[in-house]
Amino acid sequence: MSSTTPAAAAAHFRASLAFHTDVSDVAAELASGDPAFVVLDSRSTESWDQGHIPGAVHLPTALIPEEAGRLLDRSVPVVTYCWGPGCNGATRAALALAELGYQVREMLGGFEYWVREGFEFETWEGRERRPADPLTAPVDAVDCGC
């Protein structure tokens, strides 16, 4: 394993925080009633139908170049998500949006961690919420303390 300097590590992690957010932070901002961003689900229609974040805009990655200008305001930052940590769809969507001039961040954990942390989601049948998974969210605390 190669070593790096503390300054290089600090620059890397500072940049990571500038371009990523997590499900808890997104949920808290949405719960405020006045989020400073729009949430974008970059998955397929079939995936969207299985469940999505309430209020999210649905725009599959492949359609971003032709549809983003119609669905998104360039002055409003965008937070992208896809399935979860094993999927790079949110990264590809964020790249496509950044190349079109949008301010964008990627939501770490994706829809999987949104559901696993116990946040409400929508399907075509209505809204649902599952109990928080104790491996992803604190059981007896308000937040994880990170």
Coordinates of C-alpha atoms in Angstrom, one line a residue:
M1 CA 0.0 0.0 0.0
S2 CA 1.4 3.3 -1.0
S3 CA 1.5 6.2 1.5
T4 CA 0.2 9.7 1.0
T5 CA 0.7 12.9 2.8
P6 CA -1.8 14.2 5.4
A7 CA -2.3 17.3 3.2
A8 CA -3.1 15.1 0.1
A9 CA -5.5 13.0 2.2
A10 CA -7.2 16.1 3.6
A11 CA -7.6 17.5 0.1
H12 CA -9.2 14.2 -1.1
F13 CA -11.6 14.0 1.8
R14 CA -12.6 17.7 1.5
A15 CA -13.4 17.2 -2.2
S16 CA -15.3 14.0 -1.4
L17 CA -17.5 15.9 1.1
A18 CA -18.1 18.6 -1.5
F19 CA -19.5 16.1 -4.0
H20 CA -21.2 13.5 -1.8
T21 CA -24.0 13.6 0.8
D22 CA -25.7 10.8 2.6
V23 CA -29.3 9.6 3.1
S24 CA -29.6 11.0 6.6
D25 CA -28.6 14.5 5.5
V26 CA -30.9 14.4 2.5
A27 CA -33.8 13.2 4.6
A28 CA -33.2 15.9 7.2
E29 CA -33.1 18.6 4.5
L30 CA -36.3 17.3 2.8
A31 CA -38.0 17.1 6.2
S32 CA -37.2 20.8 6.7
G33 CA -39.9 21.6 4.1
D34 CA -37.6 23.9 2.2
P35 CA -34.8 21.8 0.7
A36 CA -31.9 23.6 -1.0
F37 CA -31.8 21.0 -3.8
V38 CA -33.9 18.7 -5.9
V39 CA -33.5 14.9 -5.6
L40 CA -33.1 13.0 -8.8
D41 CA -33.7 9.3 -9.2
S42 CA -31.6 8.1 -12.1
R43 CA -32.9 4.5 -12.3
S44 CA -35.2 2.9 -14.9
T45 CA -39.0 3.2 -14.8
E46 CA -39.3 -0.4 -13.5
S47 CA -36.9 0.5 -10.6
W48 CA -38.8 3.8 -9.9
D49 CA -42.0 1.9 -9.7
Q50 CA -40.5 -0.5 -7.1
G51 CA -40.0 2.5 -4.8
H52 CA -38.5 6.0 -4.8
I53 CA -37.9 9.0 -2.5
P54 CA -41.0 11.1 -2.1
G55 CA -40.7 14.2 -4.2
A56 CA -37.8 13.0 -6.3
V57 CA -37.6 13.7 -10.0
H58 CA -37.4 10.6 -12.1
L59 CA -34.9 11.0 -14.9
P60 CA -33.0 7.8 -16.0
T61 CA -29.3 8.5 -16.7
A62 CA -29.6 7.8 -20.5
L63 CA -32.2 10.5 -20.8
I64 CA -30.4 13.3 -19.0
P65 CA -28.8 14.9 -22.0
E66 CA -32.2 15.4 -23.7
E67 CA -34.6 15.9 -20.8
A68 CA -32.6 17.6 -18.0
G69 CA -33.3 21.1 -19.4
R70 CA -37.0 20.5 -19.4
L71 CA -37.2 18.9 -15.9
L72 CA -34.5 20.8 -13.9
D73 CA -33.7 24.4 -13.1
R74 CA -29.9 25.0 -13.5
S75 CA -30.0 27.4 -10.5
V76 CA -31.1 24.6 -8.1
P77 CA -28.5 22.1 -7.0
V78 CA -29.3 18.4 -7.7
V79 CA -28.7 15.3 -5.6
T80 CA -28.6 12.1 -7.6
Y81 CA -29.3 8.6 -6.4
C82 CA -29.5 5.1 -7.8
W83 CA -29.9 1.7 -6.3
G84 CA -27.1 1.5 -3.7
P85 CA -23.4 1.3 -3.0
G86 CA -23.0 -1.5 -5.5
C87 CA -24.3 0.7 -8.4
N88 CA -22.5 3.6 -10.1
G89 CA -25.7 4.9 -11.8
A90 CA -25.8 8.0 -9.5
T91 CA -22.2 8.7 -10.3
R92 CA -22.9 8.5 -14.0
A93 CA -26.0 10.7 -13.6
A94 CA -24.0 13.3 -11.6
L95 CA -21.3 13.4 -14.3
A96 CA -23.9 13.9 -17.0
L97 CA -25.5 16.7 -15.1
A98 CA -22.2 18.4 -14.2
E99 CA -21.2 18.3 -17.9
L100 CA -24.5 20.1 -18.7
G101 CA -23.6 22.8 -16.1
Y102 CA -25.7 21.7 -13.1
Q103 CA -24.5 21.9 -9.5
V104 CA -24.6 18.3 -8.4
R105 CA -23.9 15.9 -5.5
E106 CA -24.3 12.1 -5.2
M107 CA -26.2 10.6 -2.4
L108 CA -24.1 7.8 -0.9
G109 CA -26.0 4.6 -0.2
G110 CA -28.7 5.2 -2.8
F111 CA -32.3 4.0 -2.5
E112 CA -31.1 0.8 -0.7
Y113 CA -29.8 2.8 2.3
W114 CA -32.8 5.2 2.2
V115 CA -35.0 2.2 2.9
R116 CA -32.6 0.5 5.3
E117 CA -32.3 3.6 7.4
G118 CA -36.1 3.6 7.8
F119 CA -37.1 6.6 5.7
E120 CA -40.4 6.8 4.0
F121 CA -40.6 5.9 0.3
E122 CA -43.3 5.8 -2.4
T123 CA -44.5 3.1 -4.8
W124 CA -47.5 3.2 -7.2
E125 CA -49.5 1.8 -4.2
G126 CA -48.7 4.7 -1.9
R127 CA -46.2 5.5 0.8
E128 CA -44.3 2.9 2.9
R129 CA -41.7 2.8 5.7
R130 CA -39.7 -0.1 7.0
P131 CA -38.1 -0.4 10.4
A132 CA -34.5 0.9 10.4
D133 CA -31.8 -1.8 9.9
P134 CA -29.6 -1.8 13.1
L135 CA -26.6 -2.3 10.9
T136 CA -27.2 1.0 9.0
A137 CA -28.9 3.3 11.6
P138 CA -29.0 3.7 15.3
V139 CA -31.9 1.9 17.0
D140 CA -32.1 4.0 20.2
A141 CA -30.6 7.4 19.2
V142 CA -31.7 10.4 17.2
D143 CA -28.7 10.2 14.9
C144 CA -25.5 8.2 14.5
G145 CA -23.2 10.9 15.8
C146 CA -21.2 11.1 12.6

